Amino acid sequence: MSSWSDFQLALKRNGSFENYFSNWTRANFKPFWDFMGQFAVTSDFYLILLLKMNRKRLPRIPLMSCKSDFPTFETLYDESRTTYTRLLPRKKNYVDQLPPVEEVANLFRRRGKFVRETNRMSSVIFPYYAQWFTHQFFNTKQSPGQSAFTEVPVGFNLSQLYGGPADENRLREHVGGRMRLEVVNGEEYPLLTDNPYQAYYPTKDGKVFDIGNMPFNFLPGVVAMQIIMLRNHNRNAKLISQAHPEMGDEELFQKAKFVSLAQVLKVTMEDYVNNHILSSHVRIRCRPQVVGSKMWNRKLPNFFPSNTISMEFNILYRWHQLIPDTIKLVKNLDVKNPPKSLDGLAVDEIGPVADATMVRDRGVEVFLASASAQPAGKLTLFNTNDQIVDMVVLPGLKRLRELELASFNDYRELFGLCRLTKFEEISDDPQIVEGLRKAYKNNIDLVEYYPGIYAEEKLWGGLHGGSLALMGVSCTYSGIFSSRMLLPEAFTPEAFSPTGLKIVEETTLLSQLVGWNSNLKTVSFKAP
C-alpha cells in the first residue's frame, strides 16, 4: 500500500485524527515525557484531563443495567453493586442475525503454535496479576439466567481477598487484625476446606484452600498471588500493631485492609499499568492527594461517578489468550538467583487449570519465579487454549447473546471512534480477516464486541487495539477514582494510621509485595 493509504488506515484504526495525534504524541518524545514526569503537577494535570474526557464517554451514574434498558430506581441506587450495568441497550434484531455461538468460539481456539506477546514481552506473571486483581470487579454468577448478577458487591474493594460480607468473618483470625492462615513447612498458607466442586474438578483428598474467591483454587499461579496478598495483610496488621499496641483486633484489621487496598492500587497504577501495559511514555502517578485539590475542583467539579461495573468492561478484560497451553515449574529453584529464562532448565509441566493446593507443597516461590521467566501469549484471536475456550469463552459468548449486546462497531461509535467498513481495517492478519469474514457472512456490522476487540491490530507497540485500549483506560481510571477511599476525608492518618500511610508511601512495585512476603526478592511482568 502507498504511504497515504497506510496513513488513512492508521486514522481509521485509531478512530479519528484527534486520537491518532494524541496516541502518536504520547508514543514519541520519550525524553520530554520523562522530564515532565518528574513533576507531580504534570501527572495530576494529565489524570484530570483524562477523567474529563472520560465524562463524555461514560455516564456519571448508570442509566441502564443488564436487567433493564431504561433508568430505574434500583439501578440508580444499587448500593449492593451486585448487578452489572451496561453502556448500550439491548439489540435483539442484531443478535437474531448472528452465527451459531460455537462457530464464533472457534475464532478464539489456538491453531497450531502458541503465539507469544512481543510488543511488551509479557511474562505469565502478567496474566496472574491481571486475573487476581480484576476478580474484585468480575465475579459473575454461574447459574443459568444469572449472568446479569455478581456473587459479591463489585468495585475496588479487594473482595477476591477478603470475600463478600458473609465470608470475611470466617476468613479472619479475630486476633491482631490478621487473616486466618496456618504454618506449613515454615510458611503461611490458607486453611484447607472441602472442595465444593469435587464432582466437576476433583482435587487431592477432596480439599481446596478456604479463600475469598473459591474458583481461584483451580488456578495455581493466581492462588500463589492470593497467598502473597494474604500474608501482606498480616504484615500490615503486625507493623501497625507494633506502632500502636493500644489498638484492638477490629481497628487493626480495618487499618490493615485500608493499607492493603492502597498498596494494590499503587502497584496496579505505577507498575502493572505504567511499567507494563502502557506503550505511552506519559505516566500517571497514584496520588490520592490530587482528589479534592484546587486543580481537581477547578477542572472536575462534582466528579464522583458511580462505582459500578459494566458488562462491557467485564468482557474487555477476558485476557485468556495470555495463558500458555502448559505452565512450566522450574525444578530445584534457587530463590536467591531465580532464572531469567526457563530454556534448558529441568521443569515440570501442568495444564492451565489444575489443583492449586500443590502451591502448598511446592511453595509460592516456584510458581512466581517460573511465571516471571515464561512468556505469555498475544491478545488476539486463534490463540486461546481449548480447555479455556470450552470453560470460559463459549459460556461467556452464550451469556452475551442472552444479554443481547450490541455490535463491535456500535461500541466503537459509542466511544467516539469511526465505524470500520472493511474486515481488512480490523487486522493485517489474513487468518483473522478470513475467519471473521467467514463467521459473519461477509458483513462487518455483524462482528460482535467480544471477538472484535481482540481481533484488532495492536497499535503503537501496545498490548491492545485502538478500541480495547480506549475503552479500557476510560473504564479503569473512572472506576478507580470513583472510590470513596481516595476522598480527602478518607485518605487520612485516622483511617490508615501514620504507620499505614508510610507503608503505602513506600510501595510502588509488585516485587516489593512479593519480597516482603516470601523468600523470592523479585518478579517481573516481562519475560526474555
Short mmCIF file of C-alpha atoms in Angstrom, two decimals:
data_model
loop_
_atom_site.label_atom_id
_atom_site.label_comp_id
_atom_site.label_asym_id
_atom_site.label_seq_id
_atom_site.Cartn_x
_atom_site.Cartn_y
_atom_site.Cartn_z
CA MET A 1 0.00 0.00 0.00
CA SER A 2 1.05 3.61 -0.50
CA SER A 3 2.10 5.81 2.39
CA TRP A 4 -1.15 7.76 2.02
CA SER A 5 -3.19 4.55 2.18
CA ASP A 6 -1.24 3.44 5.25
CA PHE A 7 -1.97 6.77 6.93
CA GLN A 8 -5.67 6.54 6.12
CA LEU A 9 -5.79 3.02 7.56
CA ALA A 10 -3.98 4.20 10.71
CA LEU A 11 -6.52 7.01 11.12
CA LYS A 12 -9.38 4.53 10.83
CA ARG A 13 -7.91 2.13 13.37
CA ASN A 14 -7.22 4.96 15.82
CA GLY A 15 -10.77 6.17 15.29
CA SER A 16 -10.13 9.80 14.43
CA PHE A 17 -7.37 12.26 13.64
CA GLU A 18 -7.62 13.56 17.21
CA ASN A 19 -7.00 10.09 18.66
CA TYR A 20 -4.23 9.40 16.16
CA PHE A 21 -2.40 12.63 17.03
CA SER A 22 -2.83 12.04 20.77
CA ASN A 23 -1.53 8.47 20.54
CA TRP A 24 1.38 9.50 18.29
CA THR A 25 2.41 12.32 20.62
CA ARG A 26 2.38 10.06 23.71
CA ALA A 27 4.21 7.22 21.94
CA ASN A 28 7.06 9.53 20.91
CA PHE A 29 9.22 12.24 22.55
CA LYS A 30 10.30 10.00 25.42
CA PRO A 31 12.94 12.43 26.80
CA PHE A 32 10.31 15.16 27.01
CA TRP A 33 7.77 12.95 28.79
CA ASP A 34 10.45 11.57 31.13
CA PHE A 35 11.37 15.13 32.09
CA MET A 36 7.75 16.18 32.59
CA GLY A 37 7.09 13.02 34.61
CA GLN A 38 9.40 14.27 37.36
CA PHE A 39 6.75 16.77 38.43
CA ALA A 40 3.65 15.67 40.33
CA VAL A 41 1.64 18.54 38.88
CA THR A 42 2.16 17.14 35.36
CA SER A 43 0.82 13.73 36.37
CA ASP A 44 -2.12 15.34 38.17
CA PHE A 45 -2.98 17.52 35.17
CA TYR A 46 -2.87 14.59 32.75
CA LEU A 47 -5.04 12.45 35.03
CA ILE A 48 -7.63 15.21 35.39
CA LEU A 49 -7.64 15.76 31.61
CA LEU A 50 -8.13 12.03 31.05
CA LEU A 51 -11.02 11.83 33.53
CA LYS A 52 -12.62 14.93 31.99
CA MET A 53 -12.54 13.29 28.56
CA ASN A 54 -14.00 10.09 30.04
CA ARG A 55 -17.05 12.01 31.25
CA LYS A 56 -18.06 12.38 27.60
CA ARG A 57 -17.83 8.62 27.05
CA LEU A 58 -19.21 7.11 30.24
CA PRO A 59 -22.35 8.02 32.18
CA ARG A 60 -21.70 9.71 35.51
CA ILE A 61 -24.40 7.49 37.01
CA PRO A 62 -25.67 4.23 35.49
CA LEU A 63 -28.78 4.68 33.38
CA MET A 64 -29.07 1.06 32.24
CA SER A 65 -28.30 -2.31 33.75
CA CYS A 66 -28.27 -5.86 32.46
CA LYS A 67 -31.80 -6.12 33.91
CA SER A 68 -33.31 -3.07 32.18
CA ASP A 69 -32.53 -0.73 29.27
CA PHE A 70 -34.16 2.25 30.94
CA PRO A 71 -33.45 4.15 34.18
CA THR A 72 -34.82 2.52 37.29
CA PHE A 73 -34.61 3.41 40.96
CA GLU A 74 -32.84 0.11 41.61
CA THR A 75 -30.15 0.90 39.03
CA LEU A 76 -29.69 4.45 40.27
CA TYR A 77 -29.35 3.38 43.91
CA ASP A 78 -27.74 -0.05 43.57
CA GLU A 79 -25.85 0.21 46.83
CA SER A 80 -25.37 -3.57 46.83
CA ARG A 81 -23.49 -3.27 43.48
CA THR A 82 -24.39 -6.82 42.53
CA THR A 83 -25.90 -6.10 39.10
CA TYR A 84 -23.76 -5.30 36.07
CA THR A 85 -24.61 -2.04 34.33
CA ARG A 86 -24.44 -1.68 30.55
CA LEU A 87 -23.34 1.09 28.20
CA LEU A 88 -25.70 0.37 25.28
CA PRO A 89 -29.24 -1.02 25.29
CA ARG A 90 -30.22 -4.50 24.13
CA LYS A 91 -30.20 -5.04 20.36
CA LYS A 92 -32.39 -8.08 19.76
CA ASN A 93 -32.75 -7.71 15.98
CA TYR A 94 -28.96 -7.66 15.65
CA VAL A 95 -28.44 -10.72 17.88
CA ASP A 96 -31.05 -12.68 15.89
CA GLN A 97 -28.81 -12.41 12.81
CA LEU A 98 -25.65 -13.76 14.47
CA PRO A 99 -23.99 -17.07 13.54
CA PRO A 100 -24.03 -20.08 15.90
CA VAL A 101 -22.13 -19.32 19.08
CA GLU A 102 -19.91 -22.42 18.68
CA GLU A 103 -18.68 -21.07 15.34
CA VAL A 104 -17.67 -17.78 16.97
CA ALA A 105 -15.96 -19.60 19.85
CA ASN A 106 -13.76 -21.36 17.27
CA LEU A 107 -12.33 -17.95 16.36
CA PHE A 108 -10.60 -17.99 19.76
CA ARG A 109 -9.17 -21.54 19.67
CA ARG A 110 -5.40 -21.78 19.37
CA ARG A 111 -4.48 -23.13 15.95
CA GLY A 112 -1.04 -24.63 15.76
CA LYS A 113 1.80 -22.89 17.56
CA PHE A 114 1.35 -20.72 20.66
CA VAL A 115 1.83 -17.05 19.69
CA ARG A 116 3.71 -15.13 22.37
CA GLU A 117 3.19 -11.46 23.16
CA THR A 118 6.14 -9.50 21.76
CA ASN A 119 5.18 -5.81 21.90
CA ARG A 120 5.56 -5.63 25.68
CA MET A 121 7.32 -9.02 26.12
CA SER A 122 4.81 -10.05 28.79
CA SER A 123 5.56 -12.85 31.23
CA VAL A 124 2.99 -15.20 32.78
CA ILE A 125 3.16 -13.06 35.95
CA PHE A 126 1.17 -10.51 33.95
CA PRO A 127 -2.00 -12.64 33.49
CA TYR A 128 -1.65 -13.99 37.05
CA TYR A 129 -1.80 -10.48 38.48
CA ALA A 130 -4.46 -9.34 35.99
CA GLN A 131 -6.76 -12.21 36.87
CA TRP A 132 -6.18 -11.81 40.60
CA PHE A 133 -6.74 -8.03 40.55
CA THR A 134 -9.82 -7.94 38.32
CA HIS A 135 -11.83 -10.56 40.17
CA GLN A 136 -12.88 -7.93 42.69
CA PHE A 137 -14.82 -6.46 39.75
CA PHE A 138 -15.76 -9.60 37.83
CA ASN A 139 -17.37 -12.38 39.85
CA THR A 140 -20.35 -13.34 37.70
CA LYS A 141 -22.93 -15.77 38.98
CA GLN A 142 -22.70 -19.02 37.03
CA SER A 143 -26.29 -20.21 37.44
CA PRO A 144 -28.47 -20.21 34.30
CA GLY A 145 -30.19 -16.88 33.75
CA GLN A 146 -27.98 -15.12 36.36
CA SER A 147 -25.36 -13.55 34.05
CA ALA A 148 -26.53 -10.03 34.95
CA PHE A 149 -25.51 -10.53 38.58
CA THR A 150 -22.33 -10.91 40.61
CA GLU A 151 -21.60 -13.17 43.57
CA VAL A 152 -20.37 -10.30 45.76
CA PRO A 153 -20.53 -6.49 45.53
CA VAL A 154 -18.24 -5.24 42.76
CA GLY A 155 -15.87 -2.31 42.91
CA PHE A 156 -12.40 -1.56 44.22
CA ASN A 157 -12.82 -3.49 47.48
CA LEU A 158 -10.42 -6.50 47.28
CA SER A 159 -13.40 -8.84 47.60
CA GLN A 160 -11.30 -11.55 45.95
CA LEU A 161 -9.03 -11.37 49.01
CA TYR A 162 -11.50 -10.75 51.83
CA GLY A 163 -14.58 -12.38 50.30
CA GLY A 164 -18.08 -10.96 50.42
CA PRO A 165 -19.80 -9.70 53.57
CA ALA A 166 -20.73 -13.26 54.56
CA ASP A 167 -17.16 -14.57 54.06
CA GLU A 168 -14.98 -12.01 55.80
CA ASN A 169 -15.86 -13.06 59.33
CA ARG A 170 -15.00 -16.69 58.55
CA LEU A 171 -11.69 -15.82 56.90
CA ARG A 172 -10.43 -13.65 59.76
CA GLU A 173 -8.38 -14.87 62.72
CA HIS A 174 -10.01 -12.28 65.03
CA VAL A 175 -6.69 -11.73 66.77
CA GLY A 176 -4.33 -8.84 65.99
CA GLY A 177 -6.26 -7.82 62.87
CA ARG A 178 -4.98 -10.88 60.98
CA MET A 179 -6.43 -13.06 58.24
CA ARG A 180 -6.64 -16.75 59.18
CA LEU A 181 -3.57 -18.66 57.95
CA GLU A 182 -1.68 -21.73 59.13
CA VAL A 183 2.04 -22.51 59.08
CA VAL A 184 3.12 -25.32 56.71
CA ASN A 185 6.82 -26.04 56.14
CA GLY A 186 7.66 -22.76 57.86
CA GLU A 187 5.43 -20.67 55.58
CA GLU A 188 1.88 -19.30 55.98
CA TYR A 189 -0.95 -20.67 53.83
CA PRO A 190 -4.76 -20.52 53.92
CA LEU A 191 -6.52 -23.34 55.73
CA LEU A 192 -7.95 -26.23 53.73
CA THR A 193 -11.66 -26.97 53.41
CA ASP A 194 -13.86 -29.39 51.47
CA ASN A 195 -13.90 -28.88 47.71
CA PRO A 196 -17.41 -27.68 46.74
CA TYR A 197 -16.64 -28.51 43.09
CA GLN A 198 -15.28 -32.03 43.67
CA ALA A 199 -17.79 -33.62 41.27
CA TYR A 200 -16.53 -31.45 38.40
CA TYR A 201 -12.95 -30.54 39.34
CA PRO A 202 -11.56 -33.17 41.75
CA THR A 203 -8.64 -32.20 43.96
CA LYS A 204 -6.18 -34.01 46.21
CA ASP A 205 -8.07 -35.53 49.16
CA GLY A 206 -11.13 -33.52 48.08
CA LYS A 207 -9.66 -30.36 49.64
CA VAL A 208 -9.15 -26.77 48.49
CA PHE A 209 -7.96 -23.56 50.13
CA ASP A 210 -10.58 -21.63 52.10
CA ILE A 211 -10.17 -18.23 50.39
CA GLY A 212 -12.26 -15.24 49.36
CA ASN A 213 -12.64 -16.37 45.75
CA MET A 214 -13.09 -20.15 45.71
CA PRO A 215 -12.73 -20.66 41.90
CA PHE A 216 -9.12 -19.45 42.24
CA ASN A 217 -8.46 -22.93 43.65
CA PHE A 218 -8.05 -24.29 40.11
CA LEU A 219 -5.52 -21.63 39.05
CA PRO A 220 -2.29 -22.35 40.96
CA GLY A 221 -0.47 -19.20 39.84
CA VAL A 222 -3.36 -16.97 40.83
CA VAL A 223 -3.54 -18.73 44.21
CA ALA A 224 0.19 -18.02 44.68
CA MET A 225 -0.64 -14.33 44.15
CA GLN A 226 -3.54 -14.63 46.62
CA ILE A 227 -1.25 -16.09 49.27
CA ILE A 228 1.23 -13.22 48.85
CA MET A 229 -1.59 -10.71 49.37
CA LEU A 230 -2.96 -12.54 52.44
CA ARG A 231 0.49 -12.58 54.00
CA ASN A 232 0.83 -8.90 53.13
CA HIS A 233 -2.36 -8.04 55.00
CA ASN A 234 -0.98 -9.81 58.07
CA ARG A 235 2.34 -7.99 57.68
CA ASN A 236 0.49 -4.66 57.61
CA ALA A 237 -1.50 -5.61 60.72
CA LYS A 238 1.70 -6.58 62.54
CA LEU A 239 3.53 -3.35 61.67
CA ILE A 240 0.58 -1.19 62.70
CA SER A 241 0.15 -3.19 65.92
CA GLN A 242 3.81 -2.73 66.82
CA ALA A 243 3.43 1.04 66.44
CA HIS A 244 0.03 1.14 68.16
CA PRO A 245 -0.20 -1.63 70.80
CA GLU A 246 -3.34 0.00 72.22
CA MET A 247 -5.40 -0.90 69.13
CA GLY A 248 -7.79 -3.85 69.25
CA ASP A 249 -8.39 -6.52 66.64
CA GLU A 250 -11.17 -4.74 64.72
CA GLU A 251 -9.31 -1.46 64.35
CA LEU A 252 -6.09 -3.23 63.33
CA PHE A 253 -7.98 -5.29 60.76
CA GLN A 254 -9.69 -2.26 59.21
CA LYS A 255 -6.49 -0.23 59.03
CA ALA A 256 -4.55 -3.16 57.54
CA LYS A 257 -7.32 -3.57 54.97
CA PHE A 258 -7.16 0.14 54.04
CA VAL A 259 -3.39 -0.14 53.65
CA SER A 260 -3.68 -3.29 51.50
CA LEU A 261 -6.24 -1.59 49.26
CA ALA A 262 -3.99 1.44 48.77
CA GLN A 263 -0.92 -0.73 48.13
CA VAL A 264 -2.71 -2.73 45.44
CA LEU A 265 -3.95 0.49 43.85
CA LYS A 266 -0.41 1.92 43.72
CA VAL A 267 1.13 -1.30 42.37
CA THR A 268 -1.61 -1.51 39.75
CA MET A 269 -1.19 2.05 38.51
CA GLU A 270 2.57 2.50 38.85
CA ASP A 271 3.88 -0.99 38.00
CA TYR A 272 1.23 -3.08 36.23
CA VAL A 273 -0.11 -0.17 34.10
CA ASN A 274 2.73 2.37 33.88
CA ASN A 275 5.65 -0.03 33.62
CA HIS A 276 3.99 -2.69 31.51
CA ILE A 277 0.60 -2.16 29.87
CA LEU A 278 1.16 1.38 28.62
CA SER A 279 3.12 1.87 25.41
CA SER A 280 2.63 5.59 26.01
CA HIS A 281 5.54 7.48 27.58
CA VAL A 282 3.13 9.51 29.72
CA ARG A 283 3.00 8.18 33.26
CA ILE A 284 0.20 8.80 35.75
CA ARG A 285 1.27 8.55 39.37
CA CYS A 286 -1.05 7.19 42.01
CA ARG A 287 -1.50 10.31 44.11
CA PRO A 288 -4.64 10.35 46.26
CA GLN A 289 -3.74 13.97 47.06
CA VAL A 290 -4.97 15.00 43.60
CA VAL A 291 -8.59 14.23 44.57
CA GLY A 292 -10.07 17.39 46.04
CA SER A 293 -7.06 19.55 45.12
CA LYS A 294 -7.53 23.07 43.72
CA MET A 295 -6.84 21.82 40.20
CA TRP A 296 -9.29 18.93 40.68
CA ASN A 297 -12.06 21.20 41.97
CA ARG A 298 -11.49 23.70 39.17
CA LYS A 299 -11.36 21.20 36.30
CA LEU A 300 -13.61 18.43 37.65
CA PRO A 301 -16.31 19.98 39.81
CA ASN A 302 -18.73 17.40 41.17
CA PHE A 303 -16.73 14.50 39.72
CA PHE A 304 -17.90 11.41 41.50
CA PRO A 305 -19.06 8.74 39.06
CA SER A 306 -20.85 5.64 40.25
CA ASN A 307 -18.63 2.84 41.47
CA THR A 308 -20.36 0.29 39.27
CA ILE A 309 -19.03 -2.20 36.71
CA SER A 310 -20.45 -2.60 33.21
CA MET A 311 -20.73 -5.91 31.42
CA GLU A 312 -18.73 -4.38 28.56
CA PHE A 313 -15.81 -3.75 30.94
CA ASN A 314 -16.05 -7.35 32.13
CA ILE A 315 -15.66 -8.62 28.56
CA LEU A 316 -12.75 -6.39 27.57
CA TYR A 317 -10.73 -7.84 30.44
CA ARG A 318 -11.04 -11.50 29.36
CA TRP A 319 -7.38 -11.92 28.56
CA HIS A 320 -7.26 -15.71 28.47
CA GLN A 321 -5.04 -15.66 25.37
CA LEU A 322 -2.17 -14.73 27.66
CA ILE A 323 -2.14 -18.21 29.22
CA PRO A 324 0.10 -20.86 27.54
CA ASP A 325 -1.10 -24.42 26.94
CA THR A 326 1.26 -25.65 29.65
CA ILE A 327 2.56 -23.89 32.75
CA LYS A 328 6.20 -24.68 33.45
CA LEU A 329 7.54 -25.03 37.00
CA VAL A 330 11.29 -24.96 37.46
CA LYS A 331 12.80 -27.79 39.47
CA ASN A 332 15.37 -27.09 42.18
CA LEU A 333 14.71 -23.36 42.34
CA ASP A 334 17.48 -21.17 43.78
CA VAL A 335 15.40 -18.33 45.27
CA LYS A 336 18.49 -16.14 45.63
CA ASN A 337 19.20 -16.44 41.91
CA PRO A 338 15.89 -17.12 40.11
CA PRO A 339 16.10 -17.90 36.40
CA LYS A 340 15.51 -15.19 33.81
CA SER A 341 14.58 -17.84 31.26
CA LEU A 342 13.39 -21.45 31.52
CA ASP A 343 15.23 -22.54 28.35
CA GLY A 344 17.41 -25.57 29.06
CA LEU A 345 16.23 -25.93 32.66
CA ALA A 346 14.58 -29.00 34.15
CA VAL A 347 10.89 -28.20 34.59
CA ASP A 348 7.61 -29.85 35.48
CA GLU A 349 4.57 -29.04 33.36
CA ILE A 350 0.94 -28.61 34.39
CA GLY A 351 -2.15 -27.52 32.48
CA PRO A 352 -3.63 -24.01 32.75
CA VAL A 353 -6.33 -25.42 35.07
CA ALA A 354 -5.06 -27.57 37.96
CA ASP A 355 -5.39 -28.31 41.67
CA ALA A 356 -3.94 -25.23 43.39
CA THR A 357 -3.21 -26.99 46.69
CA MET A 358 0.07 -28.00 45.03
CA VAL A 359 1.25 -24.45 45.84
CA ARG A 360 1.50 -25.50 49.49
CA ASP A 361 3.72 -28.44 48.54
CA ARG A 362 5.98 -26.58 46.09
CA GLY A 363 5.97 -23.09 47.65
CA VAL A 364 4.77 -19.81 46.16
CA GLU A 365 8.32 -19.01 45.09
CA VAL A 366 8.39 -21.80 42.47
CA PHE A 367 5.18 -20.61 40.84
CA LEU A 368 6.05 -16.92 40.79
CA ALA A 369 9.70 -17.32 39.75
CA SER A 370 8.71 -19.73 36.96
CA ALA A 371 5.95 -17.40 35.76
CA SER A 372 8.38 -14.47 35.59
CA ALA A 373 10.57 -16.45 33.19
CA GLN A 374 7.80 -17.87 30.96
CA PRO A 375 6.42 -15.81 28.05
CA ALA A 376 2.70 -15.00 27.95
CA GLY A 377 0.53 -15.18 24.84
CA LYS A 378 -0.60 -12.45 22.45
CA LEU A 379 -4.08 -10.96 22.99
CA THR A 380 -5.51 -11.97 19.65
CA LEU A 381 -7.85 -14.45 18.01
CA PHE A 382 -6.80 -18.07 17.39
CA ASN A 383 -4.58 -18.02 20.49
CA THR A 384 -6.65 -19.39 23.41
CA ASN A 385 -6.20 -22.83 24.93
CA ASP A 386 -9.03 -25.27 24.01
CA GLN A 387 -9.84 -26.07 27.64
CA ILE A 388 -10.21 -22.36 28.44
CA VAL A 389 -12.37 -21.81 25.36
CA ASP A 390 -14.75 -24.57 26.48
CA MET A 391 -14.79 -23.50 30.15
CA VAL A 392 -14.84 -19.71 29.79
CA VAL A 393 -15.09 -18.29 26.27
CA LEU A 394 -18.02 -20.35 25.00
CA PRO A 395 -20.17 -19.84 28.13
CA GLY A 396 -19.25 -16.15 28.01
CA LEU A 397 -20.43 -15.81 24.43
CA LYS A 398 -23.69 -17.52 25.32
CA ARG A 399 -24.26 -15.10 28.20
CA LEU A 400 -23.65 -12.12 25.94
CA ARG A 401 -26.21 -13.43 23.48
CA GLU A 402 -28.69 -13.68 26.38
CA LEU A 403 -27.93 -10.06 27.28
CA GLU A 404 -28.22 -9.04 23.60
CA LEU A 405 -25.09 -6.90 23.50
CA ALA A 406 -24.68 -4.50 20.57
CA SER A 407 -22.03 -4.94 17.87
CA PHE A 408 -18.32 -4.16 17.86
CA ASN A 409 -18.90 -1.19 15.54
CA ASP A 410 -21.67 0.14 17.79
CA TYR A 411 -19.25 0.27 20.73
CA ARG A 412 -16.56 1.95 18.63
CA GLU A 413 -19.10 4.61 17.79
CA LEU A 414 -20.12 5.00 21.44
CA PHE A 415 -16.52 5.82 22.38
CA GLY A 416 -16.12 8.34 19.56
CA LEU A 417 -14.29 6.03 17.13
CA CYS A 418 -15.31 5.76 13.48
CA ARG A 419 -17.10 2.62 12.31
CA LEU A 420 -14.97 0.19 10.32
CA THR A 421 -16.25 -0.74 6.87
CA LYS A 422 -13.84 -3.46 5.74
CA PHE A 423 -12.56 -6.57 7.51
CA GLU A 424 -9.02 -5.60 6.46
CA GLU A 425 -9.37 -2.47 8.60
CA ILE A 426 -9.63 -4.65 11.70
CA SER A 427 -6.42 -6.63 11.25
CA ASP A 428 -3.44 -7.22 8.95
CA ASP A 429 -3.53 -10.96 9.76
CA PRO A 430 -5.08 -12.84 6.81
CA GLN A 431 -6.22 -15.69 9.10
CA ILE A 432 -8.14 -13.29 11.35
CA VAL A 433 -9.64 -11.38 8.41
CA GLU A 434 -10.79 -14.57 6.71
CA GLY A 435 -12.05 -16.12 9.95
CA LEU A 436 -14.21 -13.08 10.76
CA ARG A 437 -15.42 -12.76 7.18
CA LYS A 438 -16.50 -16.39 7.08
CA ALA A 439 -18.12 -16.44 10.53
CA TYR A 440 -20.06 -13.21 10.00
CA LYS A 441 -21.09 -13.87 6.38
CA ASN A 442 -19.03 -11.03 4.93
CA ASN A 443 -20.94 -8.41 6.97
CA ILE A 444 -18.59 -6.37 9.18
CA ASP A 445 -21.52 -4.80 11.05
CA LEU A 446 -22.36 -8.26 12.45
CA VAL A 447 -18.95 -8.66 14.14
CA GLU A 448 -19.56 -8.99 17.88
CA TYR A 449 -17.95 -6.88 20.57
CA TYR A 450 -16.14 -9.80 22.25
CA PRO A 451 -14.18 -11.15 19.26
CA GLY A 452 -13.91 -7.73 17.65
CA ILE A 453 -11.86 -6.06 20.39
CA TYR A 454 -9.32 -8.92 20.36
CA ALA A 455 -9.14 -9.16 16.56
CA GLU A 456 -7.90 -5.59 16.20
CA GLU A 457 -4.36 -4.83 15.07
CA LYS A 458 -2.20 -3.81 18.03
CA LEU A 459 -1.26 -0.13 17.86
CA TRP A 460 1.77 1.90 18.94
CA GLY A 461 3.68 -1.11 20.27
CA GLY A 462 0.96 -1.86 22.82
CA LEU A 463 -0.91 -4.92 24.01
CA HIS A 464 -4.25 -3.83 22.59
CA GLY A 465 -6.01 -2.49 19.56
CA GLY A 466 -7.48 1.00 19.46
CA SER A 467 -10.96 0.15 20.74
CA LEU A 468 -9.93 -2.01 23.70
CA ALA A 469 -7.22 0.47 24.75
CA LEU A 470 -9.59 3.46 24.77
CA MET A 471 -12.47 1.62 26.44
CA GLY A 472 -10.16 0.02 28.99
CA VAL A 473 -8.49 3.28 30.01
CA SER A 474 -11.86 5.04 30.26
CA CYS A 475 -13.46 2.39 32.45
CA THR A 476 -10.37 1.72 34.59
CA TYR A 477 -9.48 5.24 35.64
CA SER A 478 -13.09 6.33 36.09
CA GLY A 479 -13.65 3.26 38.28
CA ILE A 480 -10.53 3.74 40.38
CA PHE A 481 -11.10 7.43 41.03
CA SER A 482 -14.73 6.90 41.97
CA SER A 483 -13.53 5.06 45.09
CA ARG A 484 -14.52 6.84 48.29
CA MET A 485 -11.25 5.69 49.82
CA LEU A 486 -9.43 8.35 47.76
CA LEU A 487 -11.51 11.24 49.09
CA PRO A 488 -9.54 13.71 51.27
CA GLU A 489 -11.84 12.92 54.20
CA ALA A 490 -11.00 9.20 53.95
CA PHE A 491 -7.31 9.05 52.99
CA THR A 492 -6.12 10.17 56.42
CA PRO A 493 -3.91 9.03 59.31
CA GLU A 494 -7.11 8.32 61.25
CA ALA A 495 -8.14 5.73 58.67
CA PHE A 496 -4.71 4.28 57.86
CA SER A 497 -2.61 5.24 60.92
CA PRO A 498 0.70 7.11 60.38
CA THR A 499 2.48 3.76 60.08
CA GLY A 500 -0.03 2.60 57.50
CA LEU A 501 0.42 5.73 55.37
CA LYS A 502 4.20 5.21 55.50
CA ILE A 503 3.76 1.62 54.23
CA VAL A 504 1.60 2.90 51.36
CA GLU A 505 4.10 5.62 50.51
CA GLU A 506 6.99 3.15 50.15
CA THR A 507 5.02 0.71 47.97
CA THR A 508 5.21 1.00 44.17
CA LEU A 509 6.19 -2.41 42.74
CA LEU A 510 4.76 -5.91 42.79
CA SER A 511 8.29 -7.15 43.53
CA GLN A 512 8.15 -5.32 46.87
CA LEU A 513 4.98 -7.15 47.94
CA VAL A 514 6.47 -10.48 46.87
CA GLY A 515 9.82 -9.75 48.54
CA TRP A 516 8.23 -8.73 51.84
CA ASN A 517 6.07 -11.85 51.96
CA SER A 518 8.17 -14.69 50.51
CA ASN A 519 11.76 -15.78 50.04
CA LEU A 520 11.71 -14.52 46.44
CA LYS A 521 13.05 -10.99 46.07
CA THR A 522 11.84 -10.08 42.60
CA VAL A 523 9.25 -10.89 39.94
CA SER A 524 8.78 -9.39 36.51
CA PHE A 525 5.88 -8.58 34.21
CA LYS A 526 8.35 -9.05 31.32
CA ALA A 527 9.94 -12.29 30.10
CA PRO A 528 13.09 -12.58 27.94
#
